[in-house]
PDB file of C-alpha atoms and ligand atoms in Angstrom:
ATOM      1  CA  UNK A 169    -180.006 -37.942  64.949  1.00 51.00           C
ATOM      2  CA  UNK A 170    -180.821 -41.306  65.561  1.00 71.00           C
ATOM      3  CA  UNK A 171    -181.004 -43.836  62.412  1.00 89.00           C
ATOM      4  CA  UNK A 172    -184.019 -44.543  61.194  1.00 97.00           C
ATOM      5  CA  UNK A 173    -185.279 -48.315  60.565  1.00 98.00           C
ATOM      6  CA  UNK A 174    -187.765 -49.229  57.805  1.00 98.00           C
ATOM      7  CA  UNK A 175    -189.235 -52.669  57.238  1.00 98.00           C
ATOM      8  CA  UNK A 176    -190.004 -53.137  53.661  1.00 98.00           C
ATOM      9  CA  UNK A 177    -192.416 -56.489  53.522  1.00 98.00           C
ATOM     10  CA  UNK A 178    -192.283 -58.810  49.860  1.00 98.00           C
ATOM     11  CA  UNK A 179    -188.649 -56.374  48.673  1.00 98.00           C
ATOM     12  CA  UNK A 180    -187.100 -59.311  47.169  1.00 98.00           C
ATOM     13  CA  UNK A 181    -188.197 -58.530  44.091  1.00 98.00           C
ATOM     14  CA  UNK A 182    -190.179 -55.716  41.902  1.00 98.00           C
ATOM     15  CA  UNK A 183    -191.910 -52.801  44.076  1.00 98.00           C
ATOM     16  CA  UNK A 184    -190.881 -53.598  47.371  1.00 98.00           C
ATOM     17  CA  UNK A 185    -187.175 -53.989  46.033  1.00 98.00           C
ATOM     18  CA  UNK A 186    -187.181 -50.460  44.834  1.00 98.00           C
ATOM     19  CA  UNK A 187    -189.185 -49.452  47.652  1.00 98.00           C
ATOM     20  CA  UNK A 188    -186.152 -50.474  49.989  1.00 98.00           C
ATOM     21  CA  UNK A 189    -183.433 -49.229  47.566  1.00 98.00           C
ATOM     22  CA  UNK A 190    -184.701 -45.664  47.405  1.00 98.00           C
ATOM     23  CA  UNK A 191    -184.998 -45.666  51.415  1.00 98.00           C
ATOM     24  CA  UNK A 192    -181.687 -47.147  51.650  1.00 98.00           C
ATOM     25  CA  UNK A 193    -180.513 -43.948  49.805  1.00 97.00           C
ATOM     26  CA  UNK A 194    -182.308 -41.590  52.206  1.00 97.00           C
ATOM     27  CA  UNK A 195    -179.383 -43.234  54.689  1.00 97.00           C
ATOM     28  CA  UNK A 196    -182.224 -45.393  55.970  1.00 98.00           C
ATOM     29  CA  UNK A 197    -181.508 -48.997  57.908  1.00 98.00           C
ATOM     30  CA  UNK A 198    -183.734 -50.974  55.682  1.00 98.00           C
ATOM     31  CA  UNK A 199    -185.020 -54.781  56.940  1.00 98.00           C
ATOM     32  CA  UNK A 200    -185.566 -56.370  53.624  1.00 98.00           C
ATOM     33  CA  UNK A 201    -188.182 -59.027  53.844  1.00 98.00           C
ATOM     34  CA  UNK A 202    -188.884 -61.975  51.899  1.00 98.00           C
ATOM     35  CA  UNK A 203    -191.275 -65.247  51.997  1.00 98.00           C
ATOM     36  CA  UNK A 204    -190.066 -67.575  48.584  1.00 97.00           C
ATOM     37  CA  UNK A 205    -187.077 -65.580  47.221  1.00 98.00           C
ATOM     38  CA  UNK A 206    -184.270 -65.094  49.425  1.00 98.00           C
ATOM     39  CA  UNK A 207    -181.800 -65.357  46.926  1.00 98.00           C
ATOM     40  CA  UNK A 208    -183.156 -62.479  45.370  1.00 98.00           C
ATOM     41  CA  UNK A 209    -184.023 -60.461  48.829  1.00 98.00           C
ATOM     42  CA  UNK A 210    -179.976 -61.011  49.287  1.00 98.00           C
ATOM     43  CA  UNK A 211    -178.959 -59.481  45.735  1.00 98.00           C
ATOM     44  CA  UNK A 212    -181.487 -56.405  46.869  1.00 98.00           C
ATOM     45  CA  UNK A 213    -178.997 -56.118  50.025  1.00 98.00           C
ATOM     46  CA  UNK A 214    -176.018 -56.375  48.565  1.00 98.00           C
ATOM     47  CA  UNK A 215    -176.722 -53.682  46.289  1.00 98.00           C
ATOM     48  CA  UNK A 216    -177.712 -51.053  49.171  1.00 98.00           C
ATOM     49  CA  UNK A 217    -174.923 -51.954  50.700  1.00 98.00           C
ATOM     50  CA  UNK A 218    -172.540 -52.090  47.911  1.00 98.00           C
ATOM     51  CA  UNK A 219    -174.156 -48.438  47.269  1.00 98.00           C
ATOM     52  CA  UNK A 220    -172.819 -47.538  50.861  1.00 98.00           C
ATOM     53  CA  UNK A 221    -176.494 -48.409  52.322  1.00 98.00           C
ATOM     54  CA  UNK A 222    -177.502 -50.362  55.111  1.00 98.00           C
ATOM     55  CA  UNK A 223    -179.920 -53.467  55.103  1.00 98.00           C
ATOM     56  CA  UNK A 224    -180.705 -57.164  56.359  1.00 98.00           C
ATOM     57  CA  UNK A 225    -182.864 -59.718  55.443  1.00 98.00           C
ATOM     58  CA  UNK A 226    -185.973 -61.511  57.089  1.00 98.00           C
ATOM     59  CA  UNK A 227    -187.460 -64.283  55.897  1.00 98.00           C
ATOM     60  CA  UNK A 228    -191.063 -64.288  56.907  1.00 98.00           C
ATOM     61  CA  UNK A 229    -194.287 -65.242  55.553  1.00 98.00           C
ATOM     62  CA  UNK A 230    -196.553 -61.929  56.159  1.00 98.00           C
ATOM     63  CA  UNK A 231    -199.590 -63.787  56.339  1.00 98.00           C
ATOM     64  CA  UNK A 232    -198.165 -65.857  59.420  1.00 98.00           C
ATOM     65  CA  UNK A 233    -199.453 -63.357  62.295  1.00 98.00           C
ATOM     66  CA  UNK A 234    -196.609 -65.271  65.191  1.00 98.00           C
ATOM     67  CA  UNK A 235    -194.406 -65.244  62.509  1.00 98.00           C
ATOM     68  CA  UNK A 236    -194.894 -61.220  61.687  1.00 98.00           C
ATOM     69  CA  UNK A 237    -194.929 -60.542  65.507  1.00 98.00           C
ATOM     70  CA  UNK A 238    -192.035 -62.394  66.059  1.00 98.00           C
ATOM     71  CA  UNK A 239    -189.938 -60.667  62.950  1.00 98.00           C
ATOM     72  CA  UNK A 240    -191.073 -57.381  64.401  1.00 98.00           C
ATOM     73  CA  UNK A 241    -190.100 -58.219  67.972  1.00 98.00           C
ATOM     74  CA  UNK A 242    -186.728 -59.888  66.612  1.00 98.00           C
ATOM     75  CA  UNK A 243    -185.835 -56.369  64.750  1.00 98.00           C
ATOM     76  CA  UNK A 244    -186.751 -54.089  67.557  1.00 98.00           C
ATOM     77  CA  UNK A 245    -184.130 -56.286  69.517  1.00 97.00           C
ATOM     78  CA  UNK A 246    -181.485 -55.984  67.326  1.00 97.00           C
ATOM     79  CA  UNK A 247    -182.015 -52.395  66.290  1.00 96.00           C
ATOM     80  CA  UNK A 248    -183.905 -50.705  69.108  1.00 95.00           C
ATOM     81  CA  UNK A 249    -186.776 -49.180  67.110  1.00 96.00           C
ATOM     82  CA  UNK A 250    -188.686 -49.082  64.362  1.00 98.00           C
ATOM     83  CA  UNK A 251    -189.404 -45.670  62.712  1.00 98.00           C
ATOM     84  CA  UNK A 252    -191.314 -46.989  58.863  1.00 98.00           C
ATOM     85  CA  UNK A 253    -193.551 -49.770  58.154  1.00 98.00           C
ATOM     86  CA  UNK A 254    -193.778 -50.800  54.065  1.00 98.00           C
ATOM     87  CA  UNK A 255    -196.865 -52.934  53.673  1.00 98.00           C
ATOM     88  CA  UNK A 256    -195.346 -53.872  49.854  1.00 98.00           C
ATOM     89  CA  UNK A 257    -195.783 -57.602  50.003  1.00 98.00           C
ATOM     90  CA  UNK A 258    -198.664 -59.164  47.855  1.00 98.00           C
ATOM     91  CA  UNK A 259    -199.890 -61.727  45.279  1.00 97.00           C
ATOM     92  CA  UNK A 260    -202.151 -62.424  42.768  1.00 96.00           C
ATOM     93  CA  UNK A 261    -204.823 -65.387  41.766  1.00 97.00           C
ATOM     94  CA  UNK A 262    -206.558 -64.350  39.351  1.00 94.00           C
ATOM     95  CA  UNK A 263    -209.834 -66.104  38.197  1.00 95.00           C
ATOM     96  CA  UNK A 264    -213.543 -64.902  36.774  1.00 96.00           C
ATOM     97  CA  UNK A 265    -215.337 -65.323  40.377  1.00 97.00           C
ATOM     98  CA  UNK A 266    -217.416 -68.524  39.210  1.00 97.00           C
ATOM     99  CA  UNK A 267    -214.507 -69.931  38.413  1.00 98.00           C
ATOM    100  CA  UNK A 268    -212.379 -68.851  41.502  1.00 98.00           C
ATOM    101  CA  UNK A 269    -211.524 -71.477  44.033  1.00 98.00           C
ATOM    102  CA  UNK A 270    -211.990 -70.426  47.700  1.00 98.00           C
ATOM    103  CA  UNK A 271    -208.555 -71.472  48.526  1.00 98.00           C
ATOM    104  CA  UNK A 272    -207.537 -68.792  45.962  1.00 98.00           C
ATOM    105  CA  UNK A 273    -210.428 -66.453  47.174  1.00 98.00           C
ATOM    106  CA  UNK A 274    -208.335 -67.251  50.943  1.00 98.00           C
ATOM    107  CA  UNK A 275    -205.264 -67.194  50.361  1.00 98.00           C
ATOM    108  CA  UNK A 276    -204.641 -63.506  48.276  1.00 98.00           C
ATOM    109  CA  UNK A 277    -206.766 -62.203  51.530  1.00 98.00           C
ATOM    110  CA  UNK A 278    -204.626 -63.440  54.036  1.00 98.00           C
ATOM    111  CA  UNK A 279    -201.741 -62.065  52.016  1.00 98.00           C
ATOM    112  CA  UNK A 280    -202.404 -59.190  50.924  1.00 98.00           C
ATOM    113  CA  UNK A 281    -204.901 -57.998  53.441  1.00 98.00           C
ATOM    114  CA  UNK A 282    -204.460 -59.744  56.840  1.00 98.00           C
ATOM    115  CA  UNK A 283    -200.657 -59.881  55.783  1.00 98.00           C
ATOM    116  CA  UNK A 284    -200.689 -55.999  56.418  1.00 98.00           C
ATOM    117  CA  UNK A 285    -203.412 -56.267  59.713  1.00 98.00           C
ATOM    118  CA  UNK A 286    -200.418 -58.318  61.135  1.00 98.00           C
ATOM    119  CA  UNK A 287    -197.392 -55.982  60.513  1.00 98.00           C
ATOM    120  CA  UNK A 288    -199.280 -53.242  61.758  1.00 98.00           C
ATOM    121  CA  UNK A 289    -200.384 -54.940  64.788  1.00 98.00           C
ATOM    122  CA  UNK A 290    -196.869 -56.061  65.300  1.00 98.00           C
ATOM    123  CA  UNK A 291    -195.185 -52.760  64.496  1.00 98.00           C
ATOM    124  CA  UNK A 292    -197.686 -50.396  66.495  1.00 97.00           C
ATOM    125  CA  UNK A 293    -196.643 -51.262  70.275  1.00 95.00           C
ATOM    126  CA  UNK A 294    -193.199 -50.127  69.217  1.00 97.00           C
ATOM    127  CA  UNK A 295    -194.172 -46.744  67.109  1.00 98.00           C
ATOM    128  CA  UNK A 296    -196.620 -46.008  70.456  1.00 97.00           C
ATOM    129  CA  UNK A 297    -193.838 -46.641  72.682  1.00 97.00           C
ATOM    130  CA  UNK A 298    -190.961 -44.478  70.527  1.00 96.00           C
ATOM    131  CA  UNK A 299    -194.186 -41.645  69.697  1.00 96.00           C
ATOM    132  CA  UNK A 300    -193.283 -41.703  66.416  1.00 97.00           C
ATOM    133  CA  UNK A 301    -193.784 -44.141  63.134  1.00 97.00           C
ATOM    134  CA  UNK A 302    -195.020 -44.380  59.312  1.00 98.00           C
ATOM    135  CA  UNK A 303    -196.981 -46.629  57.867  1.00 97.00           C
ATOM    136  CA  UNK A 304    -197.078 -46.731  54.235  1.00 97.00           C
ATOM    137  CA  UNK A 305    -199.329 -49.783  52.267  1.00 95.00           C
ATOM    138  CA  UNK A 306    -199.486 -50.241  48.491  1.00 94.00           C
ATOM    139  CA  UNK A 307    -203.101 -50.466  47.162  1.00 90.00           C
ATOM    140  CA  UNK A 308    -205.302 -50.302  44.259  1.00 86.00           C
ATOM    141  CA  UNK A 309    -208.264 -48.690  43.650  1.00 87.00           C
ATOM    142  CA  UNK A 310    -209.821 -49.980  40.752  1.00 85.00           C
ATOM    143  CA  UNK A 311    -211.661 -53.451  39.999  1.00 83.00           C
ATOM    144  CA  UNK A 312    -210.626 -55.528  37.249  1.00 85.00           C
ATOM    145  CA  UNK A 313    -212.676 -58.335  35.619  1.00 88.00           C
ATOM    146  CA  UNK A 314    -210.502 -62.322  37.021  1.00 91.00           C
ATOM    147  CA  UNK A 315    -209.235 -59.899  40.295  1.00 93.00           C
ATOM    148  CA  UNK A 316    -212.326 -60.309  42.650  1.00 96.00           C
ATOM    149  CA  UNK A 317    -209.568 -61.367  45.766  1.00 97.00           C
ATOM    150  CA  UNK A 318    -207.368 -58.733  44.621  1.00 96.00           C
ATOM    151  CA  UNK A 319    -209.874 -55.952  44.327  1.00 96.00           C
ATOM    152  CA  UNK A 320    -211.277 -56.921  47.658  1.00 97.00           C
ATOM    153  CA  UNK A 321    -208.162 -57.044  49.415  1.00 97.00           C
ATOM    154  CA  UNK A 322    -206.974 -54.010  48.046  1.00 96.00           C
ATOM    155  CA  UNK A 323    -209.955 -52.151  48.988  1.00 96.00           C
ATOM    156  CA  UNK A 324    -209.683 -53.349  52.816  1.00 97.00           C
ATOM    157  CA  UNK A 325    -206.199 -51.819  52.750  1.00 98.00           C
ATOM    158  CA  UNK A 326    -207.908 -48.350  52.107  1.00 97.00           C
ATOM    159  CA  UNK A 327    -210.510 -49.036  54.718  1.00 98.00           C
ATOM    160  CA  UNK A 328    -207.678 -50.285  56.736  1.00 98.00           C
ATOM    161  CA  UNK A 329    -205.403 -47.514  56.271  1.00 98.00           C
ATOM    162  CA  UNK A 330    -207.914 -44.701  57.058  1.00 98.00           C
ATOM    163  CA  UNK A 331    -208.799 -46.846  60.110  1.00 98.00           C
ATOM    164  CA  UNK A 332    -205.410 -46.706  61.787  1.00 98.00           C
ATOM    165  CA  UNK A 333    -205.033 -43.338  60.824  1.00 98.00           C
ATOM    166  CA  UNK A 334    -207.662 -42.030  62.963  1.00 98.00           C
ATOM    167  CA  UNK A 335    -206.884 -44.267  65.690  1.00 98.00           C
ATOM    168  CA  UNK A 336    -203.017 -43.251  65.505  1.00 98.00           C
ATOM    169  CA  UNK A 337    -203.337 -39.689  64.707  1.00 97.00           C
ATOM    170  CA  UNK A 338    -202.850 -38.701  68.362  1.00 97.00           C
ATOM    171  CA  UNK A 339    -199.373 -41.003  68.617  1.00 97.00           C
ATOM    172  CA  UNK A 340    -197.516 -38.931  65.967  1.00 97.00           C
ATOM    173  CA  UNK A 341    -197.876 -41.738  63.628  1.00 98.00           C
ATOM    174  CA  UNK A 342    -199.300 -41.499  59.954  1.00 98.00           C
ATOM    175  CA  UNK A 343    -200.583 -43.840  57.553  1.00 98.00           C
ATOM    176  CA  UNK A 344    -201.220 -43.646  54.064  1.00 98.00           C
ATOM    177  CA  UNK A 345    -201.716 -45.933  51.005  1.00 98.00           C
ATOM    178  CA  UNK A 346    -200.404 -45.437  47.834  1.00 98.00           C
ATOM    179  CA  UNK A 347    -202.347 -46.975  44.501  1.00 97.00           C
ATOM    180  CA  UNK A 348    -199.809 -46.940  41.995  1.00 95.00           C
ATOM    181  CA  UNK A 349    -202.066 -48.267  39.015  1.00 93.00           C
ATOM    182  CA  UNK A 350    -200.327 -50.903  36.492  1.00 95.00           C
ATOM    183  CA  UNK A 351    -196.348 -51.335  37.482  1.00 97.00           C
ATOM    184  CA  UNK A 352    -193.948 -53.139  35.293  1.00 97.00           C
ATOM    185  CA  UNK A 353    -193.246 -56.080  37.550  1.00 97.00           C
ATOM    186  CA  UNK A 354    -192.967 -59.247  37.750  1.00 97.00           C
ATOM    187  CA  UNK A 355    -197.072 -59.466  38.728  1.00 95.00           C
ATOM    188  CA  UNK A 356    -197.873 -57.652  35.758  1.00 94.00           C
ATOM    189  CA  UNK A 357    -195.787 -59.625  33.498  1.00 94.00           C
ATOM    190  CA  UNK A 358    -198.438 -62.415  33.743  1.00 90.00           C
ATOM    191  CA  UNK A 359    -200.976 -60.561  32.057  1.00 88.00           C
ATOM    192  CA  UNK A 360    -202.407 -61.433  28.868  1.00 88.00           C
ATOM    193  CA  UNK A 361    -201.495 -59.808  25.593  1.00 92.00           C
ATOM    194  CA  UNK A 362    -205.513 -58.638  25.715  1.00 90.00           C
ATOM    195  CA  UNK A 363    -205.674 -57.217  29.476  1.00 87.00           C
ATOM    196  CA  UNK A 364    -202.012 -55.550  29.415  1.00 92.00           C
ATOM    197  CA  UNK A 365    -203.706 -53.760  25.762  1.00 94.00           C
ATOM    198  CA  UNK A 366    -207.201 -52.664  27.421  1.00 91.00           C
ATOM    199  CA  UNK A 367    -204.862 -51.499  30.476  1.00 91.00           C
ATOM    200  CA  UNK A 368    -202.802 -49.210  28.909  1.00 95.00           C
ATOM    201  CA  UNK A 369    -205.720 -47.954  26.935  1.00 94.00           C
ATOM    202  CA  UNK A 370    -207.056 -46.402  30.517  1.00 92.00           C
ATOM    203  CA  UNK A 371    -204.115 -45.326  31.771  1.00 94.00           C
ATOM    204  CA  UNK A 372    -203.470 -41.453  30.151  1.00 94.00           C
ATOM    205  CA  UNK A 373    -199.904 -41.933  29.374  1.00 95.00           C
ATOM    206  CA  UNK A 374    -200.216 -45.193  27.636  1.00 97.00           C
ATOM    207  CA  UNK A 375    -197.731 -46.544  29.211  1.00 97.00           C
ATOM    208  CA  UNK A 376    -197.093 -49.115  32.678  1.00 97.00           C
ATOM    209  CA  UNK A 377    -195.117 -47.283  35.027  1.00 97.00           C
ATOM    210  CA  UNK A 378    -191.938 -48.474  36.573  1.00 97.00           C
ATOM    211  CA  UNK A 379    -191.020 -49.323  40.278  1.00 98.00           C
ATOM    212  CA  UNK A 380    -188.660 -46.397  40.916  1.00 97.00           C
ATOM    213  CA  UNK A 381    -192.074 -44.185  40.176  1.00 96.00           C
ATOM    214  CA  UNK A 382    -193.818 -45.693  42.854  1.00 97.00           C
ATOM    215  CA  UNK A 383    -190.675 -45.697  45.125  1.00 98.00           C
ATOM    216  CA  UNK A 384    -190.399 -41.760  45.400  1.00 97.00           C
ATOM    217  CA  UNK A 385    -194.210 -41.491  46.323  1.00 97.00           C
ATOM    218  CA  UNK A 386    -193.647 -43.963  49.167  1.00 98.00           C
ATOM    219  CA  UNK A 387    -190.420 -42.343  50.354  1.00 98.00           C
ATOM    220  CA  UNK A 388    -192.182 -39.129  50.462  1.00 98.00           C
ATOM    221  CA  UNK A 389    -195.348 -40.820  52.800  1.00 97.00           C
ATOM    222  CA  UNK A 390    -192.812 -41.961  55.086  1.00 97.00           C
ATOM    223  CA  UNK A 391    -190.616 -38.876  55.462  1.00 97.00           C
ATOM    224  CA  UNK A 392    -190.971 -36.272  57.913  1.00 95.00           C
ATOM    225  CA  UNK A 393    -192.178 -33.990  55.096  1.00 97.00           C
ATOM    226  CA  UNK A 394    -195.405 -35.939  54.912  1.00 97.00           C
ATOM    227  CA  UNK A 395    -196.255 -35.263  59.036  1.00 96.00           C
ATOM    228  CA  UNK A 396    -199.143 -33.595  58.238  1.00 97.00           C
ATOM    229  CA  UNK A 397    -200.065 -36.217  55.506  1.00 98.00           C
ATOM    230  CA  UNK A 398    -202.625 -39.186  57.253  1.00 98.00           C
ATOM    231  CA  UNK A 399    -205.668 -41.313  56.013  1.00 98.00           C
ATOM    232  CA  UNK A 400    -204.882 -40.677  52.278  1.00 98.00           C
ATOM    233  CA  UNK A 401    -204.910 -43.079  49.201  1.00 97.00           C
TER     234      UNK A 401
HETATM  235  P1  NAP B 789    -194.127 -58.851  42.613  1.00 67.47           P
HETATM  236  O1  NAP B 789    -193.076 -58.399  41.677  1.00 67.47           O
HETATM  237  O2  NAP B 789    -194.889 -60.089  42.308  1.00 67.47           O
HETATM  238  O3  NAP B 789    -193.465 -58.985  44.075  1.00 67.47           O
HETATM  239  C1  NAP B 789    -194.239 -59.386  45.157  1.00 67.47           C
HETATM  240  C2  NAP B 789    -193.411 -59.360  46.411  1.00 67.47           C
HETATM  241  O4  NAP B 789    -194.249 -59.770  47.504  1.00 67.47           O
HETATM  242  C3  NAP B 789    -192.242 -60.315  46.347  1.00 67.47           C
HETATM  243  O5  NAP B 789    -191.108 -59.709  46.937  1.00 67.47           O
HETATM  244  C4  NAP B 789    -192.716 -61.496  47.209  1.00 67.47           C
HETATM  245  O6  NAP B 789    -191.657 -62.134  47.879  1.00 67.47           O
HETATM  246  C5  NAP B 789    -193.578 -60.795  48.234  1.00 67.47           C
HETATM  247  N1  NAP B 789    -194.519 -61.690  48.894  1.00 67.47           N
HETATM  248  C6  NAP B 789    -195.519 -62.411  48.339  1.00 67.47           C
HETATM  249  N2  NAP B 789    -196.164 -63.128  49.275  1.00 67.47           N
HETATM  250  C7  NAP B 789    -195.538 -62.852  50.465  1.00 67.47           C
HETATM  251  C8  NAP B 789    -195.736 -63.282  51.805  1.00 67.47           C
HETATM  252  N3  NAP B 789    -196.715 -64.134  52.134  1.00 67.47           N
HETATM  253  N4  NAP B 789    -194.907 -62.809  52.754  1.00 67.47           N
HETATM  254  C9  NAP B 789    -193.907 -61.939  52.457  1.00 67.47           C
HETATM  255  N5  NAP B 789    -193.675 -61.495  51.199  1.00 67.47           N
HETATM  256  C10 NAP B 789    -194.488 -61.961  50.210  1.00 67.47           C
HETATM  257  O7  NAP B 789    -195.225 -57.725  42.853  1.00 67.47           O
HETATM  258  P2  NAP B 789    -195.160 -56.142  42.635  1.00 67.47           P
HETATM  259  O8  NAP B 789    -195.763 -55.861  41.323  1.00 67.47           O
HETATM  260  O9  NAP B 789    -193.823 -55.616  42.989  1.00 67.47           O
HETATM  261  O10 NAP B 789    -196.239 -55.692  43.714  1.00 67.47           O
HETATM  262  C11 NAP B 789    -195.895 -55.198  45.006  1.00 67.47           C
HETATM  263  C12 NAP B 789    -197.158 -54.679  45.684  1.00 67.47           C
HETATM  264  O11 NAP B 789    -197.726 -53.651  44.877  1.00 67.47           O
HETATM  265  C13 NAP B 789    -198.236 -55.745  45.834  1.00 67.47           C
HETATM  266  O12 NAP B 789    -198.933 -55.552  47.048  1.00 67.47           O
HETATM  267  C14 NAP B 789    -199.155 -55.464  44.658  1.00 67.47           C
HETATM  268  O13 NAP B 789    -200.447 -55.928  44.893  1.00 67.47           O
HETATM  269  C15 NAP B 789    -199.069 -53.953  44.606  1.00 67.47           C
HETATM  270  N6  NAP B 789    -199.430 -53.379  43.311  1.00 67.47           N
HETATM  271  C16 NAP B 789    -198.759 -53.738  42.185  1.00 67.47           C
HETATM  272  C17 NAP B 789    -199.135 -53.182  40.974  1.00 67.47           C
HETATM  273  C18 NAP B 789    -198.442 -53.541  39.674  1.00 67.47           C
HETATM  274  O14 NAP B 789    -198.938 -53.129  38.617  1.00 67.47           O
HETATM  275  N7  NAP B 789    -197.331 -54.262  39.680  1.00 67.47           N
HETATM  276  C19 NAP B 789    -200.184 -52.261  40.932  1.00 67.47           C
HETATM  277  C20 NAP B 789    -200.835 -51.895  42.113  1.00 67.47           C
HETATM  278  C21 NAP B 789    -200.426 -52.464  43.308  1.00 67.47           C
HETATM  279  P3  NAP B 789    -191.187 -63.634  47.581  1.00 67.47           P
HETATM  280  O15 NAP B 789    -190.916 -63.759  46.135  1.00 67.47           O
HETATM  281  O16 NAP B 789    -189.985 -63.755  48.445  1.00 67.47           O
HETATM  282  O17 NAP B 789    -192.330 -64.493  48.022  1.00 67.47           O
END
């Protein structure tokens, strides 16, 4: 069987790390992309490979659409295909909406929204032409008060993801989204003392969850055990 190629967007660090770490042990070629961190995107390399693993890095700002397409076209080159699409990548500006600039309004859209339009657009040409491909995104479902951007980009990745569903359903290639609720991270560390409290007072095990729980539900998605699996949050 031919080996199977995932690009993991934003798995320097937290989520996506994991994310391309649990692949990596499903003997999966991962591309491990990074915008600010590369030292950190390299220490998530080394350890798949020191763990017998395969994996690269990419640099490349998501939110760049030449730059995406030109990361996607770069690792079809060197690899010849591209079998699993990770929309991980994603940011936070948090602000009560009268006090949120528009910049900041922008700029967590065209990350963590348009970021994922342009690695899909890139990655599709290739998963039509091979009649295969998965295309996993990480969401959210729920709105929090300071998180208007957020919220609103993370709810255009569901509309997004049932979207290309439909429209790739006939090509063999499925897309889901998975809303993993509050994640000890990095992203959540920056909560306050207040919000992280009221949190985990809504969430039934009282408890954040960690990134190797959200890992398994991705690797799942994008195995060949979830064919039957599209559209879904
Ligand atoms: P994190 O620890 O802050 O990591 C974010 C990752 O995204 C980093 O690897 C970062 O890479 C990358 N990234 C940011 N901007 C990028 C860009 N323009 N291009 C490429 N990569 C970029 O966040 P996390 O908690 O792991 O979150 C991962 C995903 O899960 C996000 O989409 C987040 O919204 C979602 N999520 C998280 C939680 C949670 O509770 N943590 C809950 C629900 C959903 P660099 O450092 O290299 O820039």
């Amino acid at each position: 069987m031919e080996e199977k190629i995932a690009l993991v967007t934003g798995a320097s660090r937290g989520i996506g790390s994991q994310i391309a770490k649990t692949l990596a042990k499903k003997n999966i070629f991962v591309v491990v992309n990074y915008s600010g961190s590369k030292e950190k995107a390299e220490q998530t390399a080394e350890e798949i490979i020191n763990a017998g693993g395969k994996a690269v890095v990419y640099g490349c700002d998501i939110s760049d659409f030449y730059a995406t397409e030109d990361m996607v076209k770069e690792i079809v080159k060197q690899y010849g295909r591209l079998d699993i699409l990770i929309n991980n990548a994603g940011i936070t500006k948090d602000n009560l909406i009268m006090r949120m600039s528009e910049a900041d309004f922008d700029r967590v859209i065209e990350v963590n929204l348009k970021g994922a339009f342009n690695t899909i657009h890139a990655a599709a040409r290739q998963m039509i032409r091979q009649k295969s491909g998965k295309i996993a995104s990480v969401s959210g479902v729920l709105g929090n008060a300071g998180q208007a951007n957020y919220a609103a980009a993370k709810a255009g990745i569901i509309g997004l993801t049932k979207t290309i569903a439909r429209e790739f359903a006939g090509r063999n290639i499925q897309v889901n989204a998975v809303a993993p609720g509050f994640i000890e991270t990095d992203m959540t560390e920056k909560l306050s003392d207040t919000i992280r409290e009221q949190a985990t007072q809504q969430i039934p095990m009282k408890k954040f969850g960690h990134p190797e729980d959200v890992a398994e539900a991705v690797a799942f998605l994008t195995s060949d055990a979830a064919s039957y699996i599209t559209g879904q949050v």
